[in-house]
């Protein structure tokens, strides 16, 4: 309940920033939002969906197959619907990322906005979202990943086993949607770790003391990574 109150307070306080991020995202990708065409292997899903799903399992994307079965099984590809959903989710993930930066750092609001816009404008998103077969699901993965950091809590704050369990579950599932999110998770950990240490007025006496405020975040990443590889082995078996 306290986390929910914190998020509500953040939403009220940063409403203008949240609106700006969402509008910037939608305007930036407006040409793709209005694009009714499909590209890159989409015809394979139309003609032989089982083959596509099987190939995704073979490269460790069993979470993507689950979402595709859950949301789109038996439904014809609709590029406009997929693109609209994708970029709304991109804006939502950007807001979650801003929340993480806002709560874990004392950097200026302008700096945090620039950092989030660099995420939104990344060429990775422009290229990735060309693959409309998986663009919505991949952005669901980003949202789950950032939500896991929110659920876990800020560095240096006490957490509990069920928050860690929820965080691990969300992170593991995000990896299973798109394994490259492992790099995204490591990047978020590194950014929070680096910026948080820059704000400290003293240097820790040992490596253990240096890492201690971030141990829950490290636990979540390592356990999620191991869990993903074990689940992938099980699914392939």
Short mmCIF file of C-alpha atoms in Angstrom, two decimals:
data_model
loop_
_atom_site.label_atom_id
_atom_site.label_comp_id
_atom_site.label_asym_id
_atom_site.label_seq_id
_atom_site.Cartn_x
_atom_site.Cartn_y
_atom_site.Cartn_z
CA UNK A 1 0.00 0.00 0.00
CA UNK A 2 2.87 2.38 0.75
CA UNK A 3 4.33 1.70 -2.69
CA UNK A 4 0.98 2.46 -4.28
CA UNK A 5 0.77 5.73 -2.35
CA UNK A 6 4.32 6.58 -3.43
CA UNK A 7 3.44 5.98 -7.07
CA UNK A 8 0.29 8.08 -6.77
CA UNK A 9 2.33 10.90 -5.23
CA UNK A 10 4.90 10.56 -8.02
CA UNK A 11 2.14 10.66 -10.64
CA UNK A 12 0.64 13.83 -9.19
CA UNK A 13 4.02 15.51 -8.75
CA UNK A 14 5.37 14.59 -12.19
CA UNK A 15 2.14 14.69 -14.22
CA UNK A 16 3.49 17.30 -16.64
CA UNK A 17 6.66 15.25 -17.21
CA UNK A 18 4.66 12.02 -17.67
CA UNK A 19 2.40 13.74 -20.22
CA UNK A 20 5.42 15.13 -22.05
CA UNK A 21 7.12 11.71 -22.23
CA UNK A 22 4.00 9.97 -23.52
CA UNK A 23 3.18 12.65 -26.11
CA UNK A 24 6.81 12.76 -27.30
CA UNK A 25 6.82 8.99 -27.73
CA UNK A 26 3.58 8.95 -29.72
CA UNK A 27 4.59 11.92 -31.91
CA UNK A 28 8.03 10.44 -32.56
CA UNK A 29 6.54 7.17 -33.78
CA UNK A 30 3.48 8.71 -35.47
CA UNK A 31 4.58 7.65 -38.99
CA UNK A 32 4.76 4.05 -37.79
CA UNK A 33 1.49 4.33 -35.87
CA UNK A 34 -0.26 5.23 -39.12
CA UNK A 35 1.48 2.48 -41.10
CA UNK A 36 -0.84 -0.36 -42.11
CA UNK A 37 1.84 -2.52 -43.74
CA UNK A 38 3.72 -5.42 -42.18
CA UNK A 39 7.31 -6.50 -42.63
CA UNK A 40 10.00 -9.09 -41.89
CA UNK A 41 8.65 -12.64 -41.77
CA UNK A 42 5.04 -11.64 -41.00
CA UNK A 43 3.86 -13.66 -43.97
CA UNK A 44 5.33 -16.75 -42.28
CA UNK A 45 3.02 -16.24 -39.29
CA UNK A 46 0.05 -15.89 -41.63
CA UNK A 47 0.89 -19.03 -43.65
CA UNK A 48 2.51 -21.28 -41.04
CA UNK A 49 2.26 -19.97 -37.45
CA UNK A 50 3.33 -23.28 -35.89
CA UNK A 51 6.69 -23.11 -37.64
CA UNK A 52 7.32 -19.57 -36.38
CA UNK A 53 6.38 -20.42 -32.79
CA UNK A 54 8.60 -23.51 -32.87
CA UNK A 55 11.55 -21.47 -34.14
CA UNK A 56 11.09 -18.98 -31.28
CA UNK A 57 11.20 -21.77 -28.71
CA UNK A 58 14.43 -22.94 -30.31
CA UNK A 59 16.09 -19.58 -29.58
CA UNK A 60 14.88 -19.28 -25.99
CA UNK A 61 11.77 -17.15 -26.47
CA UNK A 62 9.23 -19.46 -24.85
CA UNK A 63 7.64 -16.49 -23.03
CA UNK A 64 7.06 -14.82 -26.38
CA UNK A 65 5.33 -17.98 -27.63
CA UNK A 66 3.15 -18.02 -24.51
CA UNK A 67 2.06 -14.41 -25.06
CA UNK A 68 1.47 -14.96 -28.75
CA UNK A 69 -0.71 -17.99 -27.96
CA UNK A 70 -2.50 -16.11 -25.20
CA UNK A 71 -3.22 -12.87 -27.07
CA UNK A 72 -3.15 -13.56 -30.79
CA UNK A 73 -3.88 -17.24 -31.36
CA UNK A 74 -6.36 -17.56 -34.22
CA UNK A 75 -6.41 -13.79 -34.87
CA UNK A 76 -5.24 -12.34 -38.18
CA UNK A 77 -2.28 -9.94 -38.08
CA UNK A 78 -3.51 -6.34 -37.68
CA UNK A 79 -0.51 -3.98 -38.15
CA UNK A 80 -2.38 -0.85 -36.99
CA UNK A 81 -3.55 -2.49 -33.74
CA UNK A 82 -0.10 -3.97 -33.10
CA UNK A 83 1.71 -0.66 -33.76
CA UNK A 84 -0.72 1.35 -31.59
CA UNK A 85 -0.33 -1.12 -28.72
CA UNK A 86 3.45 -1.25 -29.14
CA UNK A 87 4.04 2.49 -28.88
CA UNK A 88 1.60 2.98 -26.03
CA UNK A 89 3.57 0.29 -24.18
CA UNK A 90 6.82 2.03 -25.12
CA UNK A 91 5.53 5.24 -23.54
CA UNK A 92 4.44 3.32 -20.43
CA UNK A 93 7.87 1.68 -20.11
CA UNK A 94 9.50 5.11 -20.42
CA UNK A 95 7.35 6.39 -17.53
CA UNK A 96 8.35 3.38 -15.40
CA UNK A 97 12.01 4.05 -16.21
CA UNK A 98 11.57 7.68 -15.20
CA UNK A 99 10.01 6.52 -11.93
CA UNK A 100 13.02 4.30 -11.22
CA UNK A 101 15.43 7.17 -11.89
CA UNK A 102 13.29 9.63 -9.94
CA UNK A 103 13.20 7.42 -6.86
CA UNK A 104 16.76 6.08 -6.92
CA UNK A 105 18.73 9.22 -7.82
CA UNK A 106 18.91 12.88 -6.86
CA UNK A 107 19.72 14.03 -10.37
CA UNK A 108 17.89 17.03 -11.79
CA UNK A 109 14.51 16.46 -13.44
CA UNK A 110 15.91 17.77 -16.74
CA UNK A 111 18.72 15.21 -16.69
CA UNK A 112 16.29 12.37 -15.96
CA UNK A 113 13.99 13.48 -18.78
CA UNK A 114 16.92 13.51 -21.20
CA UNK A 115 17.96 10.04 -20.05
CA UNK A 116 14.44 8.67 -20.61
CA UNK A 117 14.15 10.34 -24.03
CA UNK A 118 17.45 8.71 -25.02
CA UNK A 119 15.77 5.39 -24.20
CA UNK A 120 12.66 6.29 -26.21
CA UNK A 121 14.66 7.55 -29.20
CA UNK A 122 17.09 4.64 -29.22
CA UNK A 123 17.73 3.18 -32.70
CA UNK A 124 17.19 -0.20 -31.03
CA UNK A 125 13.48 0.57 -30.68
CA UNK A 126 13.19 1.87 -34.23
CA UNK A 127 14.71 -1.35 -35.55
CA UNK A 128 13.07 -3.76 -33.11
CA UNK A 129 9.56 -2.46 -33.66
CA UNK A 130 9.86 -3.18 -37.40
CA UNK A 131 9.35 -6.82 -36.37
CA UNK A 132 5.63 -6.41 -35.73
CA UNK A 133 5.30 -10.15 -35.06
CA UNK A 134 6.94 -9.58 -31.69
CA UNK A 135 7.02 -5.81 -31.11
CA UNK A 136 4.06 -5.69 -28.69
CA UNK A 137 5.31 -8.66 -26.69
CA UNK A 138 8.84 -7.28 -26.47
CA UNK A 139 7.49 -4.01 -25.06
CA UNK A 140 5.45 -6.04 -22.55
CA UNK A 141 8.81 -7.53 -21.58
CA UNK A 142 10.32 -4.07 -21.02
CA UNK A 143 7.36 -3.08 -18.84
CA UNK A 144 7.63 -6.27 -16.78
CA UNK A 145 11.37 -5.75 -16.34
CA UNK A 146 11.03 -2.16 -15.13
CA UNK A 147 8.08 -3.13 -12.91
CA UNK A 148 10.29 -5.75 -11.24
CA UNK A 149 12.72 -3.02 -10.14
CA UNK A 150 9.82 -0.95 -8.79
CA UNK A 151 8.43 -3.95 -6.87
CA UNK A 152 11.85 -4.84 -5.44
CA UNK A 153 12.34 -1.36 -4.00
CA UNK A 154 15.13 1.19 -3.92
CA UNK A 155 18.78 0.33 -3.18
CA UNK A 156 19.59 0.41 0.51
CA UNK A 157 15.97 -0.08 1.59
CA UNK A 158 14.79 -3.20 3.32
CA UNK A 159 12.74 -5.60 1.25
CA UNK A 160 11.24 -9.02 1.93
CA UNK A 161 11.18 -12.44 0.34
CA UNK A 162 7.87 -12.10 -1.49
CA UNK A 163 8.88 -8.78 -3.10
CA UNK A 164 12.08 -10.48 -4.23
CA UNK A 165 10.04 -13.47 -5.48
CA UNK A 166 7.71 -11.22 -7.50
CA UNK A 167 10.69 -9.33 -8.88
CA UNK A 168 12.43 -12.55 -9.91
CA UNK A 169 9.23 -13.88 -11.52
CA UNK A 170 8.68 -10.73 -13.58
CA UNK A 171 12.34 -10.48 -14.59
CA UNK A 172 12.58 -14.16 -15.55
CA UNK A 173 9.45 -13.91 -17.67
CA UNK A 174 10.78 -10.78 -19.39
CA UNK A 175 13.98 -12.68 -20.28
CA UNK A 176 11.88 -15.51 -21.74
CA UNK A 177 10.05 -13.04 -23.99
CA UNK A 178 13.24 -11.56 -25.42
CA UNK A 179 16.62 -12.77 -24.11
CA UNK A 180 18.29 -9.47 -25.06
CA UNK A 181 16.45 -7.99 -22.07
CA UNK A 182 19.16 -9.65 -19.97
CA UNK A 183 21.44 -6.87 -21.24
CA UNK A 184 18.73 -4.28 -20.50
CA UNK A 185 18.41 -5.56 -16.90
CA UNK A 186 22.19 -5.47 -16.42
CA UNK A 187 22.25 -1.93 -17.83
CA UNK A 188 19.55 -0.68 -15.43
CA UNK A 189 21.41 -2.29 -12.51
CA UNK A 190 24.67 -0.65 -13.59
CA UNK A 191 23.09 2.80 -14.02
CA UNK A 192 21.36 2.72 -10.63
CA UNK A 193 24.52 1.31 -9.01
CA UNK A 194 26.81 3.94 -10.56
CA UNK A 195 24.58 6.97 -10.02
CA UNK A 196 23.77 5.97 -6.43
CA UNK A 197 27.47 5.71 -5.57
CA UNK A 198 28.17 9.08 -7.20
CA UNK A 199 25.70 10.63 -4.74
CA UNK A 200 27.34 9.14 -1.66
CA UNK A 201 29.53 11.45 0.40
CA UNK A 202 31.94 8.72 1.54
CA UNK A 203 33.58 5.65 0.06
CA UNK A 204 32.79 2.25 1.62
CA UNK A 205 35.61 0.53 3.48
CA UNK A 206 35.35 -2.80 1.63
CA UNK A 207 33.87 -4.42 -1.47
CA UNK A 208 31.18 -6.08 0.67
CA UNK A 209 30.15 -2.72 2.14
CA UNK A 210 30.25 -1.23 -1.37
CA UNK A 211 27.82 -3.82 -2.74
CA UNK A 212 25.60 -4.21 0.34
CA UNK A 213 22.99 -1.53 -0.56
CA UNK A 214 22.46 -3.27 -3.91
CA UNK A 215 22.42 -6.89 -2.79
CA UNK A 216 18.67 -7.36 -3.42
CA UNK A 217 19.06 -6.00 -6.93
CA UNK A 218 22.03 -8.32 -7.54
CA UNK A 219 20.13 -11.29 -6.09
CA UNK A 220 17.16 -10.57 -8.36
CA UNK A 221 19.31 -10.37 -11.49
CA UNK A 222 21.38 -13.48 -10.76
CA UNK A 223 18.43 -15.66 -9.64
CA UNK A 224 16.37 -14.53 -12.63
CA UNK A 225 19.21 -15.32 -15.03
CA UNK A 226 19.71 -18.81 -13.60
CA UNK A 227 15.96 -19.44 -13.51
CA UNK A 228 15.60 -18.41 -17.15
CA UNK A 229 18.37 -20.76 -18.33
CA UNK A 230 16.95 -23.65 -16.30
CA UNK A 231 13.42 -23.06 -17.60
CA UNK A 232 14.73 -22.79 -21.15
CA UNK A 233 16.51 -26.14 -20.79
CA UNK A 234 13.29 -27.67 -19.45
CA UNK A 235 11.17 -26.26 -22.31
CA UNK A 236 13.66 -27.45 -24.93
CA UNK A 237 13.72 -30.88 -23.30
#
